[in-house]
Amino acid sequence: MLMKTESEQQTGSQYPESNTFSKQDGVVRKSLVVGCGAYLPENIVTNDDLAQRIDTSDAWIRKRTGIRQRHIAADGELTSDLAAAACKPALESAGVDPEEVDLIVLATSTPDNTFPATATRVQAMLGITRAAAFDVQAVCSGFVYALSVADNMVRLGQANTALVVGAEVFSRILDWEDRGTCVLFGDGAGALVLKSGISEAGANGRGILSTHLFADGTHYDSLYVDGGPGTTGQAGFLRMAGQEVYRHAVHNMAEAVEIALEANELNLPDIDLLVPHQANIRIIESIGRRLSVDSDKVVATVGSQANTSAATIPLALTHAVENGRVKSGDLIAMTALGGGFTWGSSLIRW
Ligand SMILES: CC(C)(COP(=O)(O)OP(=O)(O)OC[C@H]1O[C@@H](n2cnc3c(N)ncnc32)[C@H](O)[C@@H]1OP(=O)(O)O)[C@@H](O)C(=O)NCCC(=O)NCCS
């Protein structure tokens, strides 16, 4: 016979108490962001370093992308290592004991192995023995997708304390002979800790206000890996139609933020901080202009970190928090686009 844990005895279920609050009470259950953390590998590769290996230049890369350098994982350093290294400071900043975590959702396109989920290895590395743990794959939108899944589970009462992680070693899927792609990406990880909490209903109450997810698979071939742990039977490299991606990135990311604002009865001037996916400074600036968000309210880390795919948003948000750019009550808008195409947005009242 299975023994029930203390919490199961209290709630009579494997899951925490379900959502019994409604808007009528003026309060609702929301996911509160209670901590964040980041990790970047030690090894830094500058544009000049790349120019010694391929036909490119610091001037070209900076002008077209804003990227100055990227962090590259050491030999043997895996996505799970980066993810766990980001989760530790996230849990510390939240004051959350690893044993409290009952959900880990990890966004990555570069898992350690085809299976099990990298999230389960991260779980073991953190000493967490009782939590649901799985990966989400939506490439550069992966973090917004993972946040959406975790937020829904927390709001439904299926989890109380969640780690949402974006972690990548894109350096392992780059064709280092292809100057059109290899200069754009880097490795890294970031994590948020969510906790179930009772919050004022509506857009003024703290917590995750919404997530909106989209995909259009007719663009599958615009950004993809031509092999890997799928069913194609070959190891692969990232392939990209750069200008096609660029065009959709600006339009879709900006529109996803507009949709999120409308859904929450908010307006563009309400945004205190815009945290867009970090692919290219020109894309970031274009989104800021389209949304009429002042540049000092736009977080840009792409210059020093390049595009770390699913990790860019939690890395950028953690950077902003650590630099005192986020205060209680701020409205944070996050948006991303990635291969698929997949894209989405989330609004958080900090
Ligand atoms: C990749 C990107 C910077 C390329 O800029 P671009 O203005 O479109 O440049 P193009 O691809 O048209 O290439 C222009 C020229 O630069 C060359 N070039 C490409 N990469 C180069 C590099 N690293 N160094 C020097 N020259 C380079 C090309 O070969 C081409 O040369 P040609 O005119 O002699 O044929 C740009 O398309 C982009 O940012 N796209 C979005 C990519 C992205 O964000 N992807 C991830 C989304 S999640």
mmCIF file of C-alpha atoms and ligand atoms in Angstrom:
data_model
loop_
_atom_site.group_PDB
_atom_site.id
_atom_site.type_symbol
_atom_site.label_atom_id
_atom_site.label_comp_id
_atom_site.label_asym_id
_atom_site.label_seq_id
_atom_site.Cartn_x
_atom_site.Cartn_y
_atom_site.Cartn_z
ATOM 1 C CA MET A 1 0.000 0.000 0.000
ATOM 2 C CA LEU A 2 1.269 3.486 -0.833
ATOM 3 C CA MET A 3 1.925 5.684 2.177
ATOM 4 C CA LYS A 4 0.434 9.165 2.023
ATOM 5 C CA THR A 5 2.690 12.138 2.646
ATOM 6 C CA GLU A 6 1.797 14.770 5.212
ATOM 7 C CA SER A 7 0.489 17.140 2.545
ATOM 8 C CA GLU A 8 -1.587 14.351 0.966
ATOM 9 C CA GLN A 9 -3.117 13.578 4.319
ATOM 10 C CA GLN A 10 -3.993 17.239 4.719
ATOM 11 C CA THR A 11 -5.492 17.741 1.255
ATOM 12 C CA GLY A 12 -6.562 14.187 0.496
ATOM 13 C CA SER A 13 -4.832 14.484 -2.879
ATOM 14 C CA GLN A 14 -1.470 14.249 -4.564
ATOM 15 C CA TYR A 15 -1.917 17.882 -5.446
ATOM 16 C CA PRO A 16 -2.114 21.002 -3.307
ATOM 17 C CA GLU A 17 -5.518 22.444 -2.520
ATOM 18 C CA SER A 18 -7.242 23.547 -5.721
ATOM 19 C CA ASN A 19 -8.203 27.102 -6.574
ATOM 20 C CA THR A 20 -11.150 28.103 -4.417
ATOM 21 C CA PHE A 21 -10.827 31.841 -4.974
ATOM 22 C CA SER A 22 -12.650 33.731 -7.689
ATOM 23 C CA LYS A 23 -12.866 37.254 -9.028
ATOM 24 C CA GLN A 24 -16.083 37.716 -7.061
ATOM 25 C CA ASP A 25 -13.993 37.707 -3.862
ATOM 26 C CA GLY A 26 -11.753 40.427 -5.326
ATOM 27 C CA VAL A 27 -8.797 38.103 -5.070
ATOM 28 C CA VAL A 28 -7.500 35.263 -7.219
ATOM 29 C CA ARG A 29 -4.746 32.665 -7.047
ATOM 30 C CA LYS A 30 -1.794 33.863 -9.110
ATOM 31 C CA SER A 31 1.771 32.761 -9.703
ATOM 32 C CA LEU A 32 4.042 35.190 -7.877
ATOM 33 C CA VAL A 33 7.621 35.538 -9.098
ATOM 34 C CA VAL A 34 9.619 35.245 -5.884
ATOM 35 C CA GLY A 35 13.164 34.787 -7.181
ATOM 36 C CA CYS A 36 15.402 34.682 -10.233
ATOM 37 C CA GLY A 37 18.913 33.580 -11.097
ATOM 38 C CA ALA A 38 21.307 33.251 -14.010
ATOM 39 C CA TYR A 39 24.447 31.468 -15.079
ATOM 40 C CA LEU A 40 26.856 32.143 -17.923
ATOM 41 C CA PRO A 41 29.819 29.864 -18.720
ATOM 42 C CA GLU A 42 33.215 31.334 -17.862
ATOM 43 C CA ASN A 43 34.675 31.124 -21.342
ATOM 44 C CA ILE A 44 34.070 34.326 -23.348
ATOM 45 C CA VAL A 45 34.555 34.387 -27.133
ATOM 46 C CA THR A 46 34.811 37.858 -28.652
ATOM 47 C CA ASN A 47 34.046 38.871 -32.224
ATOM 48 C CA ASP A 48 37.784 39.283 -32.803
ATOM 49 C CA ASP A 49 38.311 35.687 -31.634
ATOM 50 C CA LEU A 50 35.806 34.547 -34.265
ATOM 51 C CA ALA A 51 37.431 36.716 -36.932
ATOM 52 C CA GLN A 52 40.604 34.686 -36.480
ATOM 53 C CA ARG A 53 38.736 31.508 -37.431
ATOM 54 C CA ILE A 54 36.195 32.584 -40.082
ATOM 55 C CA ASP A 55 35.766 35.364 -42.626
ATOM 56 C CA THR A 56 34.024 37.949 -40.445
ATOM 57 C CA SER A 57 34.844 41.091 -38.464
ATOM 58 C CA ASP A 58 33.974 42.756 -35.194
ATOM 59 C CA ALA A 59 32.627 45.730 -37.174
ATOM 60 C CA TRP A 60 30.228 43.574 -39.277
ATOM 61 C CA ILE A 61 28.860 41.647 -36.306
ATOM 62 C CA ARG A 62 28.375 44.749 -34.139
ATOM 63 C CA LYS A 63 26.718 46.754 -36.923
ATOM 64 C CA ARG A 64 24.265 44.002 -37.947
ATOM 65 C CA THR A 65 23.532 42.509 -34.518
ATOM 66 C CA GLY A 66 24.943 44.594 -31.640
ATOM 67 C CA ILE A 67 26.768 41.478 -30.402
ATOM 68 C CA ARG A 68 30.263 42.009 -28.957
ATOM 69 C CA GLN A 69 30.899 38.651 -27.311
ATOM 70 C CA ARG A 70 29.254 35.395 -26.232
ATOM 71 C CA HIS A 71 29.816 32.850 -23.445
ATOM 72 C CA ILE A 72 30.618 29.309 -24.590
ATOM 73 C CA ALA A 73 30.262 26.208 -22.389
ATOM 74 C CA ALA A 74 33.421 24.280 -21.546
ATOM 75 C CA ASP A 75 33.980 20.783 -22.922
ATOM 76 C CA GLY A 76 31.735 18.450 -20.958
ATOM 77 C CA GLU A 77 29.606 21.290 -19.558
ATOM 78 C CA LEU A 78 26.010 20.360 -20.345
ATOM 79 C CA THR A 79 22.668 22.146 -20.438
ATOM 80 C CA SER A 80 21.801 20.541 -17.088
ATOM 81 C CA ASP A 81 24.986 22.010 -15.525
ATOM 82 C CA LEU A 82 24.073 25.495 -16.713
ATOM 83 C CA ALA A 83 20.453 25.076 -15.635
ATOM 84 C CA ALA A 84 21.316 23.870 -12.124
ATOM 85 C CA ALA A 85 23.830 26.715 -11.760
ATOM 86 C CA ALA A 86 21.062 29.209 -12.561
ATOM 87 C CA CYS A 87 18.479 27.512 -10.321
ATOM 88 C CA LYS A 88 20.677 27.682 -7.203
ATOM 89 C CA PRO A 89 20.859 31.497 -6.974
ATOM 90 C CA ALA A 90 17.214 31.702 -8.048
ATOM 91 C CA LEU A 91 16.159 29.523 -5.108
ATOM 92 C CA GLU A 92 18.486 31.439 -2.769
ATOM 93 C CA SER A 93 17.102 34.822 -3.840
ATOM 94 C CA ALA A 94 13.586 33.440 -3.282
ATOM 95 C CA GLY A 95 14.477 32.011 0.116
ATOM 96 C CA VAL A 96 12.982 28.723 -1.075
ATOM 97 C CA ASP A 97 14.313 25.363 0.064
ATOM 98 C CA PRO A 98 14.793 22.938 -2.886
ATOM 99 C CA GLU A 99 12.527 20.416 -1.146
ATOM 100 C CA GLU A 100 9.627 22.892 -1.459
ATOM 101 C CA VAL A 101 9.784 22.743 -5.258
ATOM 102 C CA ASP A 102 7.015 20.571 -6.670
ATOM 103 C CA LEU A 103 7.350 21.474 -10.364
ATOM 104 C CA ILE A 104 10.307 21.990 -12.718
ATOM 105 C CA VAL A 105 9.648 23.081 -16.295
ATOM 106 C CA LEU A 106 12.808 23.450 -18.337
ATOM 107 C CA ALA A 107 12.848 25.042 -21.771
ATOM 108 C CA THR A 108 15.646 23.851 -24.041
ATOM 109 C CA SER A 109 16.383 22.836 -27.608
ATOM 110 C CA THR A 110 19.733 21.407 -26.581
ATOM 111 C CA PRO A 111 18.853 18.696 -24.024
ATOM 112 C CA ASP A 112 21.636 16.584 -22.535
ATOM 113 C CA ASN A 113 20.172 13.465 -24.154
ATOM 114 C CA THR A 114 17.138 12.592 -26.263
ATOM 115 C CA PHE A 115 15.632 11.350 -22.999
ATOM 116 C CA PRO A 116 15.084 11.508 -20.054
ATOM 117 C CA ALA A 117 14.109 15.135 -19.807
ATOM 118 C CA THR A 118 17.005 17.392 -18.829
ATOM 119 C CA ALA A 119 14.687 18.753 -16.120
ATOM 120 C CA THR A 120 14.985 15.436 -14.262
ATOM 121 C CA ARG A 121 18.778 15.664 -14.179
ATOM 122 C CA VAL A 122 18.521 19.241 -12.894
ATOM 123 C CA GLN A 123 16.081 18.008 -10.273
ATOM 124 C CA ALA A 124 18.608 15.405 -9.083
ATOM 125 C CA MET A 125 21.452 17.953 -9.085
ATOM 126 C CA LEU A 126 19.381 20.245 -6.841
ATOM 127 C CA GLY A 127 18.530 17.400 -4.447
ATOM 128 C CA ILE A 128 14.819 17.644 -5.175
ATOM 129 C CA THR A 129 13.202 14.252 -4.767
ATOM 130 C CA ARG A 130 9.502 14.953 -5.164
ATOM 131 C CA ALA A 131 8.411 17.166 -8.038
ATOM 132 C CA ALA A 132 7.021 16.892 -11.520
ATOM 133 C CA ALA A 133 9.863 17.604 -13.951
ATOM 134 C CA PHE A 134 9.788 17.851 -17.728
ATOM 135 C CA ASP A 135 11.192 19.764 -20.707
ATOM 136 C CA VAL A 136 9.436 22.121 -23.087
ATOM 137 C CA GLN A 137 10.750 22.677 -26.612
ATOM 138 C CA ALA A 138 9.776 25.858 -28.419
ATOM 139 C CA VAL A 139 13.299 27.049 -29.315
ATOM 140 C CA CYS A 140 13.765 30.755 -28.572
ATOM 141 C CA SER A 141 10.155 31.065 -27.344
ATOM 142 C CA GLY A 142 10.734 28.133 -25.009
ATOM 143 C CA PHE A 143 10.887 30.197 -21.843
ATOM 144 C CA VAL A 144 7.551 31.916 -22.483
ATOM 145 C CA TYR A 145 6.019 28.507 -23.283
ATOM 146 C CA ALA A 146 7.501 26.987 -20.091
ATOM 147 C CA LEU A 147 6.277 29.941 -18.045
ATOM 148 C CA SER A 148 2.790 29.506 -19.453
ATOM 149 C CA VAL A 149 2.688 25.796 -18.550
ATOM 150 C CA ALA A 150 4.004 26.414 -15.037
ATOM 151 C CA ASP A 151 1.731 29.408 -14.442
ATOM 152 C CA ASN A 152 -1.345 27.428 -15.459
ATOM 153 C CA MET A 153 -0.407 24.521 -13.188
ATOM 154 C CA VAL A 154 0.192 26.853 -10.253
ATOM 155 C CA ARG A 155 -3.057 28.763 -10.779
ATOM 156 C CA LEU A 156 -5.002 25.493 -11.026
ATOM 157 C CA GLY A 157 -3.545 24.341 -7.738
ATOM 158 C CA GLN A 158 -1.569 21.494 -9.311
ATOM 159 C CA ALA A 159 1.738 22.942 -8.057
ATOM 160 C CA ASN A 160 2.696 25.356 -5.295
ATOM 161 C CA THR A 161 6.344 26.141 -5.988
ATOM 162 C CA ALA A 162 7.749 25.984 -9.499
ATOM 163 C CA LEU A 163 11.150 26.398 -11.072
ATOM 164 C CA VAL A 164 10.907 27.688 -14.641
ATOM 165 C CA VAL A 165 14.204 27.415 -16.455
ATOM 166 C CA GLY A 166 15.637 28.332 -19.847
ATOM 167 C CA ALA A 167 18.993 26.680 -20.551
ATOM 168 C CA GLU A 168 20.962 26.114 -23.746
ATOM 169 C CA VAL A 169 24.314 25.097 -25.154
ATOM 170 C CA PHE A 170 23.661 26.306 -28.698
ATOM 171 C CA SER A 171 27.417 26.209 -29.345
ATOM 172 C CA ARG A 172 26.984 22.418 -29.843
ATOM 173 C CA ILE A 173 24.498 22.794 -32.726
ATOM 174 C CA LEU A 174 26.260 25.568 -34.622
ATOM 175 C CA ASP A 175 28.067 25.093 -37.916
ATOM 176 C CA TRP A 176 31.228 26.972 -36.958
ATOM 177 C CA GLU A 177 32.068 27.326 -40.686
ATOM 178 C CA ASP A 178 28.806 29.222 -41.377
ATOM 179 C CA ARG A 179 29.501 32.877 -40.620
ATOM 180 C CA GLY A 180 25.827 33.738 -41.207
ATOM 181 C CA THR A 181 24.762 31.866 -38.058
ATOM 182 C CA CYS A 182 27.668 30.976 -35.760
ATOM 183 C CA VAL A 183 28.358 34.597 -34.774
ATOM 184 C CA LEU A 184 24.828 35.060 -33.447
ATOM 185 C CA PHE A 185 24.515 32.574 -30.587
ATOM 186 C CA GLY A 186 25.913 31.805 -27.136
ATOM 187 C CA ASP A 187 25.343 29.509 -24.151
ATOM 188 C CA GLY A 188 23.665 30.308 -20.830
ATOM 189 C CA ALA A 189 20.802 29.666 -18.434
ATOM 190 C CA GLY A 190 18.283 31.585 -16.361
ATOM 191 C CA ALA A 191 15.556 30.600 -13.934
ATOM 192 C CA LEU A 192 12.530 32.046 -12.163
ATOM 193 C CA VAL A 193 10.909 30.700 -9.010
ATOM 194 C CA LEU A 194 7.114 30.900 -8.911
ATOM 195 C CA LYS A 195 4.992 30.525 -5.819
ATOM 196 C CA SER A 196 1.262 30.210 -5.572
ATOM 197 C CA GLY A 197 -0.211 33.263 -3.842
ATOM 198 C CA ILE A 198 -3.458 35.097 -3.327
ATOM 199 C CA SER A 199 -3.438 38.382 -5.181
ATOM 200 C CA GLU A 200 -5.762 41.230 -6.037
ATOM 201 C CA ALA A 201 -7.794 40.298 -9.142
ATOM 202 C CA GLY A 202 -7.042 42.215 -12.338
ATOM 203 C CA ALA A 203 -3.954 43.867 -13.759
ATOM 204 C CA ASN A 204 -2.976 45.715 -10.563
ATOM 205 C CA GLY A 205 -2.564 42.557 -8.504
ATOM 206 C CA ARG A 206 0.937 41.140 -8.221
ATOM 207 C CA GLY A 207 1.924 38.047 -10.168
ATOM 208 C CA ILE A 208 1.815 36.679 -13.693
ATOM 209 C CA LEU A 209 -1.101 38.454 -15.372
ATOM 210 C CA SER A 210 -1.172 36.425 -18.565
ATOM 211 C CA THR A 211 0.706 34.359 -21.102
ATOM 212 C CA HIS A 212 -0.164 34.234 -24.807
ATOM 213 C CA LEU A 213 1.326 31.533 -27.065
ATOM 214 C CA PHE A 214 1.317 31.243 -30.850
ATOM 215 C CA ALA A 215 2.845 29.070 -33.565
ATOM 216 C CA ASP A 216 2.807 28.896 -37.364
ATOM 217 C CA GLY A 217 4.497 25.743 -38.603
ATOM 218 C CA THR A 218 4.456 26.863 -42.231
ATOM 219 C CA HIS A 219 7.742 28.591 -41.327
ATOM 220 C CA TYR A 220 9.355 25.333 -40.115
ATOM 221 C CA ASP A 221 12.157 25.611 -42.693
ATOM 222 C CA SER A 222 13.103 29.221 -41.874
ATOM 223 C CA LEU A 223 14.951 28.256 -38.683
ATOM 224 C CA TYR A 224 15.719 24.630 -37.888
ATOM 225 C CA VAL A 225 18.384 22.043 -37.108
ATOM 226 C CA ASP A 226 18.985 19.652 -40.013
ATOM 227 C CA GLY A 227 19.235 16.554 -37.845
ATOM 228 C CA GLY A 228 19.787 15.833 -34.171
ATOM 229 C CA PRO A 229 17.855 13.618 -31.795
ATOM 230 C CA GLY A 230 14.800 13.537 -34.046
ATOM 231 C CA THR A 231 14.025 10.839 -36.585
ATOM 232 C CA THR A 232 16.265 12.059 -39.387
ATOM 233 C CA GLY A 233 19.136 9.822 -38.338
ATOM 234 C CA GLN A 234 21.923 12.412 -38.519
ATOM 235 C CA ALA A 235 23.569 14.923 -36.236
ATOM 236 C CA GLY A 236 22.583 18.378 -37.325
ATOM 237 C CA PHE A 237 23.408 22.062 -37.369
ATOM 238 C CA LEU A 238 21.284 25.175 -37.060
ATOM 239 C CA ARG A 239 20.102 26.550 -40.415
ATOM 240 C CA MET A 240 18.415 29.915 -40.804
ATOM 241 C CA ALA A 241 16.867 32.230 -43.383
ATOM 242 C CA GLY A 242 18.035 35.347 -41.530
ATOM 243 C CA GLN A 243 15.955 38.031 -43.231
ATOM 244 C CA GLU A 244 12.768 35.936 -43.059
ATOM 245 C CA VAL A 245 13.295 35.456 -39.318
ATOM 246 C CA TYR A 246 14.059 39.153 -38.848
ATOM 247 C CA ARG A 247 10.850 40.282 -40.556
ATOM 248 C CA HIS A 248 8.596 38.004 -38.509
ATOM 249 C CA ALA A 249 10.459 38.622 -35.255
ATOM 250 C CA VAL A 250 9.704 42.337 -35.091
ATOM 251 C CA HIS A 251 6.081 42.073 -36.180
ATOM 252 C CA ASN A 252 5.089 38.976 -34.171
ATOM 253 C CA MET A 253 6.833 39.911 -30.906
ATOM 254 C CA ALA A 254 5.392 43.432 -30.902
ATOM 255 C CA GLU A 255 1.924 42.147 -31.763
ATOM 256 C CA ALA A 256 2.075 39.530 -28.986
ATOM 257 C CA VAL A 257 2.690 42.318 -26.453
ATOM 258 C CA GLU A 258 -0.197 44.354 -27.859
ATOM 259 C CA ILE A 259 -2.495 41.319 -27.560
ATOM 260 C CA ALA A 260 -1.408 40.767 -23.949
ATOM 261 C CA LEU A 261 -2.026 44.412 -23.026
ATOM 262 C CA GLU A 262 -5.470 44.379 -24.571
ATOM 263 C CA ALA A 263 -6.386 41.150 -22.768
ATOM 264 C CA ASN A 264 -5.474 42.810 -19.458
ATOM 265 C CA GLU A 265 -7.141 46.151 -20.305
ATOM 266 C CA LEU A 266 -3.764 47.848 -20.203
ATOM 267 C CA ASN A 267 -2.093 50.281 -22.611
ATOM 268 C CA LEU A 268 1.384 50.687 -24.064
ATOM 269 C CA PRO A 269 2.360 53.503 -21.623
ATOM 270 C CA ASP A 270 1.652 51.111 -18.723
ATOM 271 C CA ILE A 271 4.785 49.075 -19.564
ATOM 272 C CA ASP A 272 7.567 49.780 -17.043
ATOM 273 C CA LEU A 273 10.057 47.303 -18.477
ATOM 274 C CA LEU A 274 10.177 45.462 -21.793
ATOM 275 C CA VAL A 275 12.184 42.231 -21.764
ATOM 276 C CA PRO A 276 12.272 40.964 -25.339
ATOM 277 C CA HIS A 277 14.049 37.841 -26.575
ATOM 278 C CA GLN A 278 17.667 38.817 -27.184
ATOM 279 C CA ALA A 279 18.488 37.900 -30.793
ATOM 280 C CA ASN A 280 19.693 41.128 -32.332
ATOM 281 C CA ILE A 281 19.826 44.721 -31.096
ATOM 282 C CA ARG A 282 18.146 45.966 -34.262
ATOM 283 C CA ILE A 283 15.161 43.673 -33.650
ATOM 284 C CA ILE A 284 15.004 44.762 -29.994
ATOM 285 C CA GLU A 285 15.105 48.465 -30.907
ATOM 286 C CA SER A 286 12.494 48.025 -33.639
ATOM 287 C CA ILE A 287 10.093 46.337 -31.190
ATOM 288 C CA GLY A 288 10.686 49.150 -28.686
ATOM 289 C CA ARG A 289 9.933 51.769 -31.349
ATOM 290 C CA ARG A 290 6.799 49.980 -32.564
ATOM 291 C CA LEU A 291 5.510 49.755 -28.981
ATOM 292 C CA SER A 292 6.594 53.364 -28.204
ATOM 293 C CA VAL A 293 8.599 52.150 -25.197
ATOM 294 C CA ASP A 294 11.496 54.447 -24.266
ATOM 295 C CA SER A 295 14.889 52.817 -24.748
ATOM 296 C CA ASP A 296 15.675 53.122 -21.008
ATOM 297 C CA LYS A 297 12.724 50.784 -20.374
ATOM 298 C CA VAL A 298 14.010 48.124 -22.782
ATOM 299 C CA VAL A 299 16.391 45.484 -21.421
ATOM 300 C CA ALA A 300 19.199 44.613 -23.856
ATOM 301 C CA THR A 301 21.846 42.041 -22.924
ATOM 302 C CA VAL A 302 22.479 40.716 -26.421
ATOM 303 C CA GLY A 303 25.722 42.709 -26.723
ATOM 304 C CA SER A 304 27.533 40.742 -24.039
ATOM 305 C CA GLN A 305 25.624 37.434 -24.184
ATOM 306 C CA ALA A 306 24.471 37.013 -27.831
ATOM 307 C CA ASN A 307 21.382 34.870 -28.479
ATOM 308 C CA THR A 308 21.094 32.100 -25.880
ATOM 309 C CA SER A 309 17.703 30.985 -27.252
ATOM 310 C CA ALA A 310 15.354 29.873 -24.437
ATOM 311 C CA ALA A 311 17.686 31.391 -21.837
ATOM 312 C CA THR A 312 17.677 35.008 -23.038
ATOM 313 C CA ILE A 313 14.545 36.193 -21.220
ATOM 314 C CA PRO A 314 15.359 34.857 -17.724
ATOM 315 C CA LEU A 315 18.976 35.986 -18.200
ATOM 316 C CA ALA A 316 17.859 39.499 -19.198
ATOM 317 C CA LEU A 317 15.256 39.710 -16.438
ATOM 318 C CA THR A 318 17.760 38.580 -13.808
ATOM 319 C CA HIS A 319 20.235 41.153 -15.123
ATOM 320 C CA ALA A 320 17.602 43.877 -14.775
ATOM 321 C CA VAL A 321 16.659 42.785 -11.246
ATOM 322 C CA GLU A 322 20.297 42.619 -10.127
ATOM 323 C CA ASN A 323 20.876 46.110 -11.508
ATOM 324 C CA GLY A 324 17.949 47.582 -9.584
ATOM 325 C CA ARG A 325 15.839 48.228 -12.678
ATOM 326 C CA VAL A 326 12.754 46.432 -11.335
ATOM 327 C CA LYS A 327 10.661 47.694 -8.433
ATOM 328 C CA SER A 328 7.595 46.339 -6.729
ATOM 329 C CA GLY A 329 4.442 47.026 -8.736
ATOM 330 C CA ASP A 330 6.234 47.402 -12.083
ATOM 331 C CA LEU A 331 4.564 45.997 -15.184
ATOM 332 C CA ILE A 332 7.022 43.781 -17.054
ATOM 333 C CA ALA A 333 6.297 42.735 -20.635
ATOM 334 C CA MET A 334 8.195 39.776 -22.037
ATOM 335 C CA THR A 335 8.055 38.537 -25.616
ATOM 336 C CA ALA A 336 9.903 36.023 -27.795
ATOM 337 C CA LEU A 337 9.947 34.395 -31.223
ATOM 338 C CA GLY A 338 11.743 31.233 -32.225
ATOM 339 C CA GLY A 339 11.941 28.372 -34.713
ATOM 340 C CA GLY A 340 8.649 26.918 -35.840
ATOM 341 C CA PHE A 341 7.810 29.787 -35.853
ATOM 342 C CA THR A 342 6.677 29.867 -32.268
ATOM 343 C CA TRP A 343 6.139 33.108 -30.409
ATOM 344 C CA GLY A 344 4.405 34.542 -27.394
ATOM 345 C CA SER A 345 4.265 37.073 -24.607
ATOM 346 C CA SER A 346 3.734 37.359 -20.888
ATOM 347 C CA LEU A 347 2.887 40.224 -18.559
ATOM 348 C CA ILE A 348 4.037 40.207 -14.941
ATOM 349 C CA ARG A 349 3.079 42.649 -12.195
ATOM 350 C CA TRP A 350 6.254 42.530 -10.073
HETATM 351 C C1 LIG B 1 21.603 37.287 -39.616
HETATM 352 C C2 LIG B 1 21.525 38.762 -39.944
HETATM 353 C C3 LIG B 1 22.326 39.585 -38.945
HETATM 354 C C4 LIG B 1 22.153 38.965 -41.320
HETATM 355 O O1 LIG B 1 22.067 40.337 -41.685
HETATM 356 P P1 LIG B 1 21.594 40.684 -43.150
HETATM 357 O O2 LIG B 1 21.621 42.162 -43.277
HETATM 358 O O3 LIG B 1 20.293 39.998 -43.395
HETATM 359 O O4 LIG B 1 22.755 40.090 -44.006
HETATM 360 P P2 LIG B 1 22.677 39.039 -45.210
HETATM 361 O O5 LIG B 1 22.383 37.676 -44.709
HETATM 362 O O6 LIG B 1 21.802 39.600 -46.290
HETATM 363 O O7 LIG B 1 24.171 39.071 -45.701
HETATM 364 C C5 LIG B 1 24.754 40.279 -46.219
HETATM 365 C C6 LIG B 1 26.189 39.959 -46.569
HETATM 366 O O8 LIG B 1 26.948 39.765 -45.356
HETATM 367 C C7 LIG B 1 27.616 38.518 -45.434
HETATM 368 N N1 LIG B 1 27.739 37.966 -44.082
HETATM 369 C C8 LIG B 1 26.879 37.137 -43.436
HETATM 370 N N2 LIG B 1 27.355 36.871 -42.211
HETATM 371 C C9 LIG B 1 28.511 37.540 -42.086
HETATM 372 C C10 LIG B 1 29.436 37.654 -41.048
HETATM 373 N N3 LIG B 1 29.297 37.021 -39.896
HETATM 374 N N4 LIG B 1 30.523 38.432 -41.250
HETATM 375 C C11 LIG B 1 30.699 39.083 -42.410
HETATM 376 N N5 LIG B 1 29.842 39.004 -43.433
HETATM 377 C C12 LIG B 1 28.757 38.246 -43.259
HETATM 378 C C13 LIG B 1 26.770 37.667 -46.344
HETATM 379 O O9 LIG B 1 27.541 36.623 -46.909
HETATM 380 C C14 LIG B 1 26.341 38.668 -47.364
HETATM 381 O O10 LIG B 1 27.406 38.869 -48.257
HETATM 382 P P3 LIG B 1 27.129 39.104 -49.836
HETATM 383 O O11 LIG B 1 26.327 40.378 -49.894
HETATM 384 O O12 LIG B 1 28.491 39.214 -50.394
HETATM 385 O O13 LIG B 1 26.352 37.912 -50.295
HETATM 386 C C15 LIG B 1 20.054 39.265 -39.965
HETATM 387 O O14 LIG B 1 19.370 38.700 -41.080
HETATM 388 C C16 LIG B 1 19.321 38.903 -38.730
HETATM 389 O O15 LIG B 1 19.605 39.394 -37.660
HETATM 390 N N6 LIG B 1 18.304 38.053 -38.838
HETATM 391 C C17 LIG B 1 17.587 37.551 -37.682
HETATM 392 C C18 LIG B 1 18.360 36.407 -37.114
HETATM 393 C C19 LIG B 1 17.880 36.002 -35.769
HETATM 394 O O16 LIG B 1 17.641 36.831 -34.943
HETATM 395 N N7 LIG B 1 17.741 34.691 -35.566
HETATM 396 C C20 LIG B 1 17.335 34.129 -34.341
HETATM 397 C C21 LIG B 1 15.907 34.413 -34.074
HETATM 398 S S1 LIG B 1 15.346 33.508 -32.720
#
